[in-house]
Amino acid sequence: MRNITKHEVEEENGPLFSIITVTYNAEKSVGVTLASVREQTCTLFEHLIIDGASSDETVAVCRRGATPREKLYSAPDDGLYDAMNKGISMASGKYLIFLNAGDTFHSPDTLQKITDTILANNYPGVVYGQTDIVDAGRNKLAGRHLEAPLRLTLKSFADGMVVCHQAFVALRRISGRFDVKYRYSADYDWCIRVLQHSRSNVLLPGVMVDYLYEGLTTNNRRASLRERFQIMCYYYGVLPTLWRHIKFVPRYLRRRRVEKGFN
Protein backbone atom coordinates (compact mmCIF):
# COMPACT_ATOMS: atom_id res chain seq x y z
CA MET A 1 0.00 0.00 0.00
CA ARG A 2 1.43 3.36 -0.98
CA ASN A 3 1.70 6.31 1.40
CA ILE A 4 -0.83 9.14 1.08
CA THR A 5 0.89 12.44 0.33
CA LYS A 6 0.16 15.74 2.03
CA HIS A 7 -1.24 16.97 -1.28
CA GLU A 8 -3.77 14.15 -1.39
CA VAL A 9 -4.84 14.87 2.19
CA GLU A 10 -5.45 18.47 1.19
CA GLU A 11 -7.45 17.38 -1.83
CA GLU A 12 -9.66 15.15 0.33
CA ASN A 13 -10.37 18.05 2.70
CA GLY A 14 -11.25 20.50 -0.08
CA PRO A 15 -9.19 22.73 -2.35
CA LEU A 16 -6.07 24.44 -1.08
CA PHE A 17 -6.78 27.48 -3.25
CA SER A 18 -9.81 29.44 -4.35
CA ILE A 19 -8.75 31.39 -7.42
CA ILE A 20 -11.20 34.24 -8.00
CA THR A 21 -11.50 35.96 -11.38
CA VAL A 22 -13.91 38.88 -11.79
CA THR A 23 -15.09 39.61 -15.33
CA TYR A 24 -17.25 42.11 -17.14
CA ASN A 25 -17.26 42.32 -20.95
CA ALA A 26 -13.83 40.68 -20.92
CA GLU A 27 -14.17 38.43 -23.97
CA LYS A 28 -10.82 39.62 -25.37
CA SER A 29 -8.79 39.23 -22.19
CA VAL A 30 -10.23 36.43 -20.06
CA GLY A 31 -9.07 33.60 -22.34
CA VAL A 32 -5.40 33.88 -21.37
CA THR A 33 -6.35 33.88 -17.68
CA LEU A 34 -8.43 30.72 -18.06
CA ALA A 35 -5.63 29.04 -20.01
CA SER A 36 -3.07 30.00 -17.38
CA VAL A 37 -5.12 28.43 -14.59
CA ARG A 38 -6.01 25.35 -16.61
CA GLU A 39 -2.37 24.59 -17.41
CA GLN A 40 -1.20 24.63 -13.79
CA THR A 41 0.57 21.41 -12.81
CA CYS A 42 -0.89 21.68 -9.29
CA THR A 43 -4.60 20.85 -9.24
CA LEU A 44 -5.47 21.69 -5.62
CA PHE A 45 -7.77 24.56 -6.54
CA GLU A 46 -11.21 25.73 -7.51
CA HIS A 47 -11.56 28.57 -10.00
CA LEU A 48 -14.47 30.90 -9.28
CA ILE A 49 -15.35 33.15 -12.21
CA ILE A 50 -17.61 35.97 -11.05
CA ASP A 51 -19.12 37.70 -14.05
CA GLY A 52 -21.13 40.90 -13.82
CA ALA A 53 -23.76 39.92 -16.42
CA SER A 54 -21.55 40.65 -19.41
CA SER A 55 -23.25 41.73 -22.63
CA ASP A 56 -20.49 40.38 -24.89
CA GLU A 57 -19.17 36.81 -25.33
CA THR A 58 -17.38 36.62 -21.98
CA VAL A 59 -19.62 33.88 -20.58
CA ALA A 60 -19.34 31.85 -23.78
CA VAL A 61 -15.54 32.12 -23.68
CA CYS A 62 -15.54 30.95 -20.05
CA ARG A 63 -17.75 27.97 -20.81
CA ARG A 64 -15.63 26.88 -23.76
CA GLY A 65 -13.30 24.15 -22.57
CA ALA A 66 -14.39 24.54 -18.95
CA THR A 67 -13.07 22.02 -16.42
CA PRO A 68 -14.81 20.59 -13.33
CA ARG A 69 -12.70 22.89 -11.15
CA GLU A 70 -14.26 25.98 -12.71
CA LYS A 71 -17.44 27.52 -11.34
CA LEU A 72 -19.03 30.30 -13.34
CA TYR A 73 -21.53 32.76 -11.85
CA SER A 74 -23.01 35.55 -13.95
CA ALA A 75 -25.29 38.19 -12.43
CA PRO A 76 -25.35 41.98 -12.05
CA ASP A 77 -23.12 43.38 -9.32
CA ASP A 78 -22.25 46.72 -7.78
CA GLY A 79 -18.71 46.90 -9.08
CA LEU A 80 -15.37 45.15 -8.86
CA TYR A 81 -15.11 44.82 -5.10
CA ASP A 82 -18.72 43.73 -4.67
CA ALA A 83 -17.97 40.96 -7.17
CA MET A 84 -14.81 40.02 -5.27
CA ASN A 85 -16.86 39.81 -2.07
CA LYS A 86 -19.22 37.43 -3.86
CA GLY A 87 -16.21 35.30 -4.72
CA ILE A 88 -15.05 35.26 -1.10
CA SER A 89 -18.50 34.20 0.10
CA MET A 90 -18.47 31.29 -2.37
CA ALA A 91 -14.88 30.23 -1.74
CA SER A 92 -14.05 26.95 0.00
CA GLY A 93 -10.26 26.95 -0.40
CA LYS A 94 -7.83 27.56 2.43
CA TYR A 95 -6.17 30.37 0.50
CA LEU A 96 -7.51 33.13 -1.74
CA ILE A 97 -5.91 34.24 -5.00
CA PHE A 98 -7.41 37.09 -7.06
CA LEU A 99 -6.47 36.82 -10.73
CA ASN A 100 -8.18 39.44 -12.87
CA ALA A 101 -9.15 38.94 -16.50
CA GLY A 102 -6.00 39.42 -18.55
CA ASP A 103 -3.65 38.51 -15.70
CA THR A 104 -1.90 35.13 -15.55
CA PHE A 105 0.31 32.98 -13.40
CA HIS A 106 3.90 33.46 -14.53
CA SER A 107 4.46 29.78 -15.39
CA PRO A 108 2.60 26.43 -15.32
CA ASP A 109 4.32 25.44 -12.07
CA THR A 110 3.58 28.68 -10.17
CA LEU A 111 0.76 27.17 -8.13
CA GLN A 112 2.92 24.17 -7.30
CA LYS A 113 5.66 26.48 -6.03
CA ILE A 114 3.14 28.32 -3.87
CA THR A 115 1.87 24.99 -2.52
CA ASP A 116 5.38 23.82 -1.65
CA THR A 117 6.05 27.13 0.11
CA ILE A 118 2.85 26.81 2.14
CA LEU A 119 3.63 23.27 3.25
CA ALA A 120 7.26 24.07 4.03
CA ASN A 121 6.27 27.04 6.20
CA ASN A 122 3.36 25.50 8.14
CA TYR A 123 0.57 27.42 6.44
CA PRO A 124 1.62 31.07 6.70
CA GLY A 125 -0.93 33.86 6.62
CA VAL A 126 0.42 35.26 3.36
CA VAL A 127 2.58 33.99 0.51
CA TYR A 128 3.62 36.77 -1.85
CA GLY A 129 5.86 37.34 -4.86
CA GLN A 130 7.02 39.61 -7.63
CA THR A 131 5.00 40.83 -10.62
CA ASP A 132 5.90 41.47 -14.25
CA ILE A 133 3.89 43.96 -16.34
CA VAL A 134 2.99 42.59 -19.79
CA ASP A 135 1.17 43.84 -22.86
CA ALA A 136 -1.75 42.13 -24.64
CA GLY A 137 0.73 40.00 -26.56
CA ARG A 138 2.16 38.74 -23.23
CA ASN A 139 5.44 40.55 -23.85
CA LYS A 140 7.16 41.82 -20.72
CA LEU A 141 7.13 45.61 -20.52
CA ALA A 142 8.83 45.98 -17.14
CA GLY A 143 8.94 44.71 -13.62
CA ARG A 144 6.44 46.33 -11.29
CA HIS A 145 7.46 49.81 -10.12
CA LEU A 146 7.40 48.61 -6.49
CA GLU A 147 9.33 45.44 -5.80
CA ALA A 148 7.98 43.06 -3.17
CA PRO A 149 10.24 43.27 -0.10
CA LEU A 150 12.28 40.39 1.26
CA ARG A 151 10.46 40.76 4.55
CA LEU A 152 6.81 41.79 4.50
CA THR A 153 5.18 43.28 7.60
CA LEU A 154 2.18 45.46 8.37
CA LYS A 155 4.47 48.50 8.26
CA SER A 156 5.59 47.64 4.71
CA PHE A 157 2.29 48.87 3.28
CA ALA A 158 2.88 52.31 4.80
CA ASP A 159 5.01 52.81 1.68
CA GLY A 160 2.12 51.95 -0.63
CA MET A 161 0.98 48.80 -2.41
CA VAL A 162 4.38 47.14 -2.19
CA VAL A 163 2.92 43.79 -3.29
CA CYS A 164 0.58 43.51 -6.26
CA HIS A 165 -2.83 42.26 -5.14
CA GLN A 166 -2.68 39.38 -7.64
CA ALA A 167 0.63 38.23 -6.11
CA PHE A 168 -0.74 38.35 -2.54
CA VAL A 169 -2.00 34.88 -1.56
CA ALA A 170 -3.95 35.12 1.70
CA LEU A 171 -5.21 32.55 4.17
CA ARG A 172 -9.00 32.71 3.84
CA ARG A 173 -9.81 32.44 7.54
CA ILE A 174 -7.94 35.68 8.29
CA SER A 175 -9.34 37.48 5.26
CA GLY A 176 -12.38 39.69 5.66
CA ARG A 177 -14.45 41.24 2.91
CA PHE A 178 -13.51 44.23 0.78
CA ASP A 179 -14.76 47.58 2.05
CA VAL A 180 -16.90 48.71 -0.87
CA LYS A 181 -16.90 52.34 0.27
CA TYR A 182 -13.59 52.43 -1.59
CA ARG A 183 -14.22 52.25 -5.34
CA TYR A 184 -10.61 52.04 -6.50
CA SER A 185 -8.33 51.09 -3.58
CA ALA A 186 -10.28 48.58 -1.51
CA ASP A 187 -7.60 45.99 -2.36
CA TYR A 188 -4.99 48.12 -0.57
CA ASP A 189 -7.19 48.36 2.53
CA TRP A 190 -7.93 44.62 2.35
CA CYS A 191 -4.25 43.63 2.20
CA ILE A 192 -3.47 45.79 5.23
CA ARG A 193 -6.25 44.14 7.23
CA VAL A 194 -5.00 40.69 6.23
CA LEU A 195 -1.51 41.61 7.42
CA GLN A 196 -2.95 42.72 10.76
CA HIS A 197 -4.01 39.11 11.36
CA SER A 198 -1.16 37.23 9.68
CA ARG A 199 1.34 35.48 11.93
CA SER A 200 3.89 35.01 9.13
CA ASN A 201 4.41 36.18 5.55
CA VAL A 202 6.64 34.26 3.17
CA LEU A 203 8.24 35.51 -0.05
CA LEU A 204 8.11 33.15 -3.02
CA PRO A 205 11.36 33.78 -4.95
CA GLY A 206 10.89 34.91 -8.52
CA VAL A 207 7.93 36.24 -10.46
CA MET A 208 4.50 34.94 -9.43
CA VAL A 209 2.11 36.85 -11.70
CA ASP A 210 2.08 38.59 -15.09
CA TYR A 211 -0.09 41.71 -14.84
CA LEU A 212 -1.79 43.06 -17.96
CA TYR A 213 -1.05 46.74 -18.58
CA GLU A 214 -4.15 48.42 -19.99
CA GLY A 215 -3.06 52.02 -20.11
CA LEU A 216 -3.76 54.97 -17.84
CA THR A 217 -7.15 56.38 -16.89
CA THR A 218 -6.27 59.72 -15.33
CA ASN A 219 -9.53 60.23 -13.45
CA ASN A 220 -9.43 56.75 -11.92
CA ARG A 221 -5.72 57.10 -11.10
CA ARG A 222 -6.33 60.32 -9.19
CA ALA A 223 -9.35 58.92 -7.38
CA SER A 224 -7.37 55.82 -6.46
CA LEU A 225 -4.50 57.90 -5.08
CA ARG A 226 -6.93 59.98 -3.00
CA GLU A 227 -8.47 56.85 -1.53
CA ARG A 228 -5.07 55.33 -0.85
CA PHE A 229 -4.00 58.48 0.97
CA GLN A 230 -7.09 58.25 3.18
CA ILE A 231 -6.37 54.61 3.94
CA MET A 232 -2.73 55.37 4.78
CA CYS A 233 -3.79 58.15 7.15
CA TYR A 234 -6.22 55.82 8.90
CA TYR A 235 -3.74 53.00 9.51
CA TYR A 236 -0.42 54.84 9.76
CA GLY A 237 -1.27 58.38 10.91
CA VAL A 238 -1.73 61.70 9.11
CA LEU A 239 1.66 63.30 9.72
CA PRO A 240 3.74 60.21 8.88
CA THR A 241 1.66 59.77 5.72
CA LEU A 242 2.19 63.38 4.67
CA TRP A 243 5.95 63.01 5.17
CA ARG A 244 6.04 59.77 3.19
CA HIS A 245 4.17 61.40 0.30
CA ILE A 246 6.87 64.04 0.02
CA LYS A 247 9.37 61.22 -0.40
CA PHE A 248 7.04 59.49 -2.89
CA VAL A 249 7.35 62.31 -5.45
CA PRO A 250 10.58 61.07 -7.16
CA ARG A 251 9.15 57.53 -7.19
CA TYR A 252 5.93 58.76 -8.78
CA LEU A 253 7.81 60.68 -11.48
CA ARG A 254 9.94 57.63 -12.29
CA ARG A 255 6.82 55.53 -12.61
CA ARG A 256 5.18 57.99 -14.98
CA ARG A 257 8.28 58.04 -17.20
CA VAL A 258 8.28 54.25 -17.38
CA GLU A 259 4.54 54.10 -18.17
CA LYS A 260 4.88 56.68 -20.93
CA GLY A 261 7.41 54.36 -22.51
CA PHE A 262 4.76 51.62 -22.69
CA ASN A 263 2.55 53.66 -25.04
mmCIF file of C-alpha atoms in Angstrom, residues 33-255:
data_model
loop_
_atom_site.group_PDB
_atom_site.id
_atom_site.type_symbol
_atom_site.label_atom_id
_atom_site.label_comp_id
_atom_site.label_asym_id
_atom_site.label_seq_id
_atom_site.Cartn_x
_atom_site.Cartn_y
_atom_site.Cartn_z
ATOM 1 C CA THR A 33 -6.350 33.884 -17.685
ATOM 2 C CA LEU A 34 -8.425 30.723 -18.060
ATOM 3 C CA ALA A 35 -5.634 29.035 -20.014
ATOM 4 C CA SER A 36 -3.070 30.002 -17.383
ATOM 5 C CA VAL A 37 -5.116 28.426 -14.592
ATOM 6 C CA ARG A 38 -6.015 25.346 -16.611
ATOM 7 C CA GLU A 39 -2.369 24.585 -17.406
ATOM 8 C CA GLN A 40 -1.200 24.628 -13.790
ATOM 9 C CA THR A 41 0.569 21.412 -12.807
ATOM 10 C CA CYS A 42 -0.889 21.676 -9.289
ATOM 11 C CA THR A 43 -4.603 20.849 -9.238
ATOM 12 C CA LEU A 44 -5.468 21.692 -5.622
ATOM 13 C CA PHE A 45 -7.765 24.562 -6.541
ATOM 14 C CA GLU A 46 -11.208 25.728 -7.513
ATOM 15 C CA HIS A 47 -11.559 28.566 -9.998
ATOM 16 C CA LEU A 48 -14.469 30.898 -9.282
ATOM 17 C CA ILE A 49 -15.348 33.147 -12.209
ATOM 18 C CA ILE A 50 -17.612 35.968 -11.046
ATOM 19 C CA ASP A 51 -19.124 37.698 -14.055
ATOM 20 C CA GLY A 52 -21.129 40.905 -13.821
ATOM 21 C CA ALA A 53 -23.764 39.919 -16.419
ATOM 22 C CA SER A 54 -21.545 40.653 -19.414
ATOM 23 C CA SER A 55 -23.254 41.729 -22.629
ATOM 24 C CA ASP A 56 -20.495 40.383 -24.891
ATOM 25 C CA GLU A 57 -19.174 36.813 -25.333
ATOM 26 C CA THR A 58 -17.377 36.616 -21.977
ATOM 27 C CA VAL A 59 -19.622 33.880 -20.579
ATOM 28 C CA ALA A 60 -19.344 31.851 -23.783
ATOM 29 C CA VAL A 61 -15.541 32.116 -23.677
ATOM 30 C CA CYS A 62 -15.538 30.949 -20.045
ATOM 31 C CA ARG A 63 -17.755 27.966 -20.811
ATOM 32 C CA ARG A 64 -15.628 26.881 -23.757
ATOM 33 C CA GLY A 65 -13.296 24.154 -22.571
ATOM 34 C CA ALA A 66 -14.387 24.541 -18.948
ATOM 35 C CA THR A 67 -13.066 22.025 -16.425
ATOM 36 C CA PRO A 68 -14.814 20.592 -13.334
ATOM 37 C CA ARG A 69 -12.702 22.888 -11.147
ATOM 38 C CA GLU A 70 -14.263 25.983 -12.708
ATOM 39 C CA LYS A 71 -17.445 27.517 -11.336
ATOM 40 C CA LEU A 72 -19.031 30.304 -13.338
ATOM 41 C CA TYR A 73 -21.529 32.762 -11.851
ATOM 42 C CA SER A 74 -23.013 35.551 -13.949
ATOM 43 C CA ALA A 75 -25.292 38.191 -12.431
ATOM 44 C CA PRO A 76 -25.349 41.979 -12.049
ATOM 45 C CA ASP A 77 -23.123 43.382 -9.316
ATOM 46 C CA ASP A 78 -22.250 46.723 -7.778
ATOM 47 C CA GLY A 79 -18.709 46.903 -9.083
ATOM 48 C CA LEU A 80 -15.367 45.154 -8.857
ATOM 49 C CA TYR A 81 -15.113 44.823 -5.095
ATOM 50 C CA ASP A 82 -18.718 43.732 -4.672
ATOM 51 C CA ALA A 83 -17.973 40.958 -7.175
ATOM 52 C CA MET A 84 -14.813 40.022 -5.270
ATOM 53 C CA ASN A 85 -16.864 39.805 -2.074
ATOM 54 C CA LYS A 86 -19.223 37.428 -3.857
ATOM 55 C CA GLY A 87 -16.210 35.303 -4.720
ATOM 56 C CA ILE A 88 -15.048 35.263 -1.102
ATOM 57 C CA SER A 89 -18.496 34.202 0.102
ATOM 58 C CA MET A 90 -18.475 31.285 -2.368
ATOM 59 C CA ALA A 91 -14.880 30.228 -1.742
ATOM 60 C CA SER A 92 -14.048 26.952 -0.001
ATOM 61 C CA GLY A 93 -10.257 26.951 -0.398
ATOM 62 C CA LYS A 94 -7.831 27.563 2.435
ATOM 63 C CA TYR A 95 -6.165 30.373 0.501
ATOM 64 C CA LEU A 96 -7.511 33.132 -1.740
ATOM 65 C CA ILE A 97 -5.912 34.240 -5.002
ATOM 66 C CA PHE A 98 -7.414 37.086 -7.058
ATOM 67 C CA LEU A 99 -6.474 36.816 -10.728
ATOM 68 C CA ASN A 100 -8.175 39.440 -12.867
ATOM 69 C CA ALA A 101 -9.149 38.938 -16.499
ATOM 70 C CA GLY A 102 -6.000 39.418 -18.548
ATOM 71 C CA ASP A 103 -3.651 38.509 -15.697
ATOM 72 C CA THR A 104 -1.901 35.133 -15.548
ATOM 73 C CA PHE A 105 0.309 32.984 -13.405
ATOM 74 C CA HIS A 106 3.901 33.455 -14.533
ATOM 75 C CA SER A 107 4.456 29.784 -15.389
ATOM 76 C CA PRO A 108 2.603 26.432 -15.325
ATOM 77 C CA ASP A 109 4.322 25.443 -12.067
ATOM 78 C CA THR A 110 3.579 28.675 -10.174
ATOM 79 C CA LEU A 111 0.759 27.171 -8.135
ATOM 80 C CA GLN A 112 2.916 24.167 -7.301
ATOM 81 C CA LYS A 113 5.664 26.484 -6.033
ATOM 82 C CA ILE A 114 3.136 28.325 -3.868
ATOM 83 C CA THR A 115 1.869 24.988 -2.519
ATOM 84 C CA ASP A 116 5.382 23.815 -1.651
ATOM 85 C CA THR A 117 6.048 27.131 0.108
ATOM 86 C CA ILE A 118 2.851 26.815 2.142
ATOM 87 C CA LEU A 119 3.625 23.267 3.251
ATOM 88 C CA ALA A 120 7.264 24.070 4.025
ATOM 89 C CA ASN A 121 6.267 27.037 6.200
ATOM 90 C CA ASN A 122 3.363 25.503 8.141
ATOM 91 C CA TYR A 123 0.566 27.420 6.441
ATOM 92 C CA PRO A 124 1.623 31.071 6.700
ATOM 93 C CA GLY A 125 -0.929 33.863 6.623
ATOM 94 C CA VAL A 126 0.420 35.262 3.362
ATOM 95 C CA VAL A 127 2.575 33.990 0.509
ATOM 96 C CA TYR A 128 3.621 36.766 -1.852
ATOM 97 C CA GLY A 129 5.859 37.336 -4.856
ATOM 98 C CA GLN A 130 7.015 39.610 -7.627
ATOM 99 C CA THR A 131 5.003 40.830 -10.621
ATOM 100 C CA ASP A 132 5.895 41.471 -14.247
ATOM 101 C CA ILE A 133 3.887 43.957 -16.336
ATOM 102 C CA VAL A 134 2.991 42.589 -19.786
ATOM 103 C CA ASP A 135 1.168 43.836 -22.861
ATOM 104 C CA ALA A 136 -1.751 42.135 -24.636
ATOM 105 C CA GLY A 137 0.726 39.996 -26.564
ATOM 106 C CA ARG A 138 2.158 38.740 -23.231
ATOM 107 C CA ASN A 139 5.437 40.553 -23.847
ATOM 108 C CA LYS A 140 7.158 41.824 -20.725
ATOM 109 C CA LEU A 141 7.129 45.609 -20.518
ATOM 110 C CA ALA A 142 8.834 45.975 -17.139
ATOM 111 C CA GLY A 143 8.945 44.711 -13.616
ATOM 112 C CA ARG A 144 6.438 46.331 -11.290
ATOM 113 C CA HIS A 145 7.456 49.808 -10.116
ATOM 114 C CA LEU A 146 7.395 48.613 -6.488
ATOM 115 C CA GLU A 147 9.330 45.435 -5.797
ATOM 116 C CA ALA A 148 7.983 43.060 -3.170
ATOM 117 C CA PRO A 149 10.244 43.271 -0.097
ATOM 118 C CA LEU A 150 12.284 40.387 1.257
ATOM 119 C CA ARG A 151 10.455 40.765 4.554
ATOM 120 C CA LEU A 152 6.808 41.791 4.497
ATOM 121 C CA THR A 153 5.177 43.284 7.596
ATOM 122 C CA LEU A 154 2.184 45.459 8.366
ATOM 123 C CA LYS A 155 4.473 48.505 8.258
ATOM 124 C CA SER A 156 5.585 47.636 4.714
ATOM 125 C CA PHE A 157 2.285 48.865 3.281
ATOM 126 C CA ALA A 158 2.879 52.310 4.801
ATOM 127 C CA ASP A 159 5.014 52.812 1.677
ATOM 128 C CA GLY A 160 2.116 51.954 -0.634
ATOM 129 C CA MET A 161 0.977 48.803 -2.407
ATOM 130 C CA VAL A 162 4.382 47.138 -2.186
ATOM 131 C CA VAL A 163 2.919 43.790 -3.294
ATOM 132 C CA CYS A 164 0.577 43.514 -6.262
ATOM 133 C CA HIS A 165 -2.826 42.258 -5.137
ATOM 134 C CA GLN A 166 -2.684 39.381 -7.638
ATOM 135 C CA ALA A 167 0.627 38.226 -6.107
ATOM 136 C CA PHE A 168 -0.741 38.345 -2.537
ATOM 137 C CA VAL A 169 -2.004 34.880 -1.559
ATOM 138 C CA ALA A 170 -3.950 35.120 1.701
ATOM 139 C CA LEU A 171 -5.213 32.547 4.168
ATOM 140 C CA ARG A 172 -9.001 32.709 3.836
ATOM 141 C CA ARG A 173 -9.812 32.439 7.537
ATOM 142 C CA ILE A 174 -7.943 35.681 8.292
ATOM 143 C CA SER A 175 -9.338 37.483 5.257
ATOM 144 C CA GLY A 176 -12.379 39.689 5.657
ATOM 145 C CA ARG A 177 -14.450 41.237 2.908
ATOM 146 C CA PHE A 178 -13.511 44.228 0.784
ATOM 147 C CA ASP A 179 -14.765 47.578 2.054
ATOM 148 C CA VAL A 180 -16.904 48.714 -0.870
ATOM 149 C CA LYS A 181 -16.905 52.343 0.269
ATOM 150 C CA TYR A 182 -13.587 52.429 -1.587
ATOM 151 C CA ARG A 183 -14.221 52.250 -5.341
ATOM 152 C CA TYR A 184 -10.607 52.044 -6.502
ATOM 153 C CA SER A 185 -8.331 51.093 -3.582
ATOM 154 C CA ALA A 186 -10.276 48.576 -1.508
ATOM 155 C CA ASP A 187 -7.598 45.991 -2.360
ATOM 156 C CA TYR A 188 -4.987 48.123 -0.569
ATOM 157 C CA ASP A 189 -7.186 48.364 2.533
ATOM 158 C CA TRP A 190 -7.925 44.615 2.348
ATOM 159 C CA CYS A 191 -4.250 43.631 2.198
ATOM 160 C CA ILE A 192 -3.470 45.790 5.235
ATOM 161 C CA ARG A 193 -6.248 44.136 7.235
ATOM 162 C CA VAL A 194 -5.001 40.686 6.226
ATOM 163 C CA LEU A 195 -1.505 41.613 7.420
ATOM 164 C CA GLN A 196 -2.948 42.720 10.761
ATOM 165 C CA HIS A 197 -4.006 39.111 11.361
ATOM 166 C CA SER A 198 -1.164 37.234 9.682
ATOM 167 C CA ARG A 199 1.343 35.480 11.927
ATOM 168 C CA SER A 200 3.885 35.010 9.129
ATOM 169 C CA ASN A 201 4.408 36.184 5.550
ATOM 170 C CA VAL A 202 6.644 34.258 3.168
ATOM 171 C CA LEU A 203 8.240 35.505 -0.051
ATOM 172 C CA LEU A 204 8.109 33.150 -3.020
ATOM 173 C CA PRO A 205 11.360 33.775 -4.953
ATOM 174 C CA GLY A 206 10.894 34.906 -8.522
ATOM 175 C CA VAL A 207 7.927 36.243 -10.457
ATOM 176 C CA MET A 208 4.505 34.941 -9.433
ATOM 177 C CA VAL A 209 2.110 36.855 -11.705
ATOM 178 C CA ASP A 210 2.075 38.592 -15.088
ATOM 179 C CA TYR A 211 -0.094 41.707 -14.843
ATOM 180 C CA LEU A 212 -1.791 43.062 -17.965
ATOM 181 C CA TYR A 213 -1.055 46.742 -18.579
ATOM 182 C CA GLU A 214 -4.155 48.418 -19.992
ATOM 183 C CA GLY A 215 -3.057 52.024 -20.110
ATOM 184 C CA LEU A 216 -3.760 54.970 -17.840
ATOM 185 C CA THR A 217 -7.146 56.382 -16.892
ATOM 186 C CA THR A 218 -6.273 59.725 -15.326
ATOM 187 C CA ASN A 219 -9.526 60.232 -13.448
ATOM 188 C CA ASN A 220 -9.428 56.752 -11.918
ATOM 189 C CA ARG A 221 -5.723 57.101 -11.097
ATOM 190 C CA ARG A 222 -6.328 60.316 -9.192
ATOM 191 C CA ALA A 223 -9.349 58.921 -7.380
ATOM 192 C CA SER A 224 -7.369 55.824 -6.456
ATOM 193 C CA LEU A 225 -4.504 57.903 -5.079
ATOM 194 C CA ARG A 226 -6.929 59.984 -3.002
ATOM 195 C CA GLU A 227 -8.468 56.849 -1.530
ATOM 196 C CA ARG A 228 -5.066 55.331 -0.855
ATOM 197 C CA PHE A 229 -3.999 58.485 0.966
ATOM 198 C CA GLN A 230 -7.095 58.254 3.183
ATOM 199 C CA ILE A 231 -6.366 54.614 3.941
ATOM 200 C CA MET A 232 -2.731 55.371 4.778
ATOM 201 C CA CYS A 233 -3.788 58.149 7.152
ATOM 202 C CA TYR A 234 -6.221 55.816 8.902
ATOM 203 C CA TYR A 235 -3.739 52.997 9.511
ATOM 204 C CA TYR A 236 -0.422 54.836 9.758
ATOM 205 C CA GLY A 237 -1.265 58.379 10.912
ATOM 206 C CA VAL A 238 -1.728 61.696 9.112
ATOM 207 C CA LEU A 239 1.661 63.305 9.720
ATOM 208 C CA PRO A 240 3.741 60.206 8.879
ATOM 209 C CA THR A 241 1.659 59.765 5.718
ATOM 210 C CA LEU A 242 2.191 63.378 4.665
ATOM 211 C CA TRP A 243 5.951 63.013 5.169
ATOM 212 C CA ARG A 244 6.044 59.773 3.189
ATOM 213 C CA HIS A 245 4.172 61.398 0.304
ATOM 214 C CA ILE A 246 6.869 64.044 0.020
ATOM 215 C CA LYS A 247 9.370 61.219 -0.397
ATOM 216 C CA PHE A 248 7.042 59.485 -2.893
ATOM 217 C CA VAL A 249 7.354 62.315 -5.454
ATOM 218 C CA PRO A 250 10.577 61.070 -7.156
ATOM 219 C CA ARG A 251 9.153 57.533 -7.187
ATOM 220 C CA TYR A 252 5.933 58.755 -8.785
ATOM 221 C CA LEU A 253 7.811 60.679 -11.481
ATOM 222 C CA ARG A 254 9.938 57.627 -12.287
ATOM 223 C CA ARG A 255 6.824 55.528 -12.607
#
